[in-house]
Amino acid sequence: PSALPPVVDATSVPVAAPAAERPEHRQPSPAARPQLAPAPAPVPRQDEQETQEDAPPPSAPAVVAVKHEQSVREDLRTLREEIRSRVESDLERLKSLRED
C-alpha cells in the first residue's frame, strides 16, 4: 500500500490576499507621504549675473517659461554637437589605431 497524501478539498486551502490588499503593499495616503521641500532657485553663474540696473523688469511667468525652454533647447543642441564631435574624433582615432 502506497502512502498517498490525504485528499484536500480546494475550498479549504487558505489563499494569500492579493498583493494590493496586503498592508505592506498599499500606497500610503497623500497625507502620510513626506512632503519634499521646494527646489532652491538656481544660482546664476558669474558670467550670467547682471547688475541691478541691467536687470530687466520682472516678466510674466509664461515669458519666463518660454525663455527657460529656449535656453534648455540651446543647451541640448550644444551638448548634442559636443557629443557628436567627440564620437567622430573617437571613431577617427579608432580607425587610425586599426590601420597601424
mmCIF file of C-alpha atoms in Angstrom, residues 21-76:
data_model
loop_
_atom_site.group_PDB
_atom_site.id
_atom_site.type_symbol
_atom_site.label_atom_id
_atom_site.label_comp_id
_atom_site.label_asym_id
_atom_site.label_seq_id
_atom_site.Cartn_x
_atom_site.Cartn_y
_atom_site.Cartn_z
ATOM 1 C CA GLU A 21 -4.746 44.184 -0.395
ATOM 2 C CA ARG A 22 -1.804 43.366 1.873
ATOM 3 C CA PRO A 23 -0.921 46.277 4.172
ATOM 4 C CA GLU A 24 2.770 46.304 3.204
ATOM 5 C CA HIS A 25 1.845 46.836 -0.483
ATOM 6 C CA ARG A 26 -0.728 49.583 -0.049
ATOM 7 C CA GLN A 27 0.254 53.063 -1.129
ATOM 8 C CA PRO A 28 0.454 55.498 1.791
ATOM 9 C CA SER A 29 -2.177 58.175 1.751
ATOM 10 C CA PRO A 30 -1.011 61.540 0.350
ATOM 11 C CA ALA A 31 -1.115 62.980 3.879
ATOM 12 C CA ALA A 32 1.239 60.236 5.110
ATOM 13 C CA ARG A 33 3.819 60.806 2.350
ATOM 14 C CA PRO A 34 6.704 63.080 3.298
ATOM 15 C CA GLN A 35 6.469 66.423 1.552
ATOM 16 C CA LEU A 36 9.525 67.367 -0.479
ATOM 17 C CA ALA A 37 10.969 70.784 0.086
ATOM 18 C CA PRO A 38 10.744 73.040 -2.979
ATOM 19 C CA ALA A 39 13.928 73.076 -5.036
ATOM 20 C CA PRO A 40 16.157 76.081 -4.372
ATOM 21 C CA ALA A 41 16.306 78.697 -7.090
ATOM 22 C CA PRO A 42 19.298 78.114 -9.374
ATOM 23 C CA VAL A 43 22.237 80.381 -8.641
ATOM 24 C CA PRO A 44 23.331 82.165 -11.835
ATOM 25 C CA ARG A 45 26.934 81.657 -12.895
ATOM 26 C CA GLN A 46 29.247 84.647 -12.534
ATOM 27 C CA ASP A 47 29.145 85.441 -16.264
ATOM 28 C CA GLU A 48 25.318 85.315 -16.268
ATOM 29 C CA GLN A 49 24.830 87.670 -13.332
ATOM 30 C CA GLU A 50 23.533 91.109 -14.146
ATOM 31 C CA THR A 51 23.844 94.164 -12.006
ATOM 32 C CA GLN A 52 20.648 95.617 -10.580
ATOM 33 C CA GLU A 53 20.474 98.413 -13.157
ATOM 34 C CA ASP A 54 20.953 95.927 -16.050
ATOM 35 C CA ALA A 55 18.258 93.562 -14.806
ATOM 36 C CA PRO A 56 15.104 93.535 -16.932
ATOM 37 C CA PRO A 57 11.802 94.199 -15.183
ATOM 38 C CA PRO A 58 10.181 91.032 -13.761
ATOM 39 C CA SER A 59 8.459 89.123 -16.582
ATOM 40 C CA ALA A 60 5.208 87.258 -16.653
ATOM 41 C CA PRO A 61 5.630 83.569 -15.691
ATOM 42 C CA ALA A 62 4.733 82.446 -19.226
ATOM 43 C CA VAL A 63 7.509 84.585 -20.736
ATOM 44 C CA VAL A 64 9.972 83.237 -18.185
ATOM 45 C CA ALA A 65 8.898 79.665 -19.013
ATOM 46 C CA VAL A 66 9.365 80.247 -22.754
ATOM 47 C CA LYS A 67 12.801 81.799 -22.202
ATOM 48 C CA HIS A 68 13.765 78.889 -19.953
ATOM 49 C CA GLU A 69 12.611 76.366 -22.563
ATOM 50 C CA GLN A 70 14.621 78.173 -25.244
ATOM 51 C CA SER A 71 17.758 78.130 -23.115
ATOM 52 C CA VAL A 72 17.272 74.442 -22.326
ATOM 53 C CA ARG A 73 16.882 73.696 -26.040
ATOM 54 C CA GLU A 74 20.075 75.668 -26.769
ATOM 55 C CA ASP A 75 21.926 73.745 -24.065
ATOM 56 C CA LEU A 76 20.700 70.439 -25.526
#
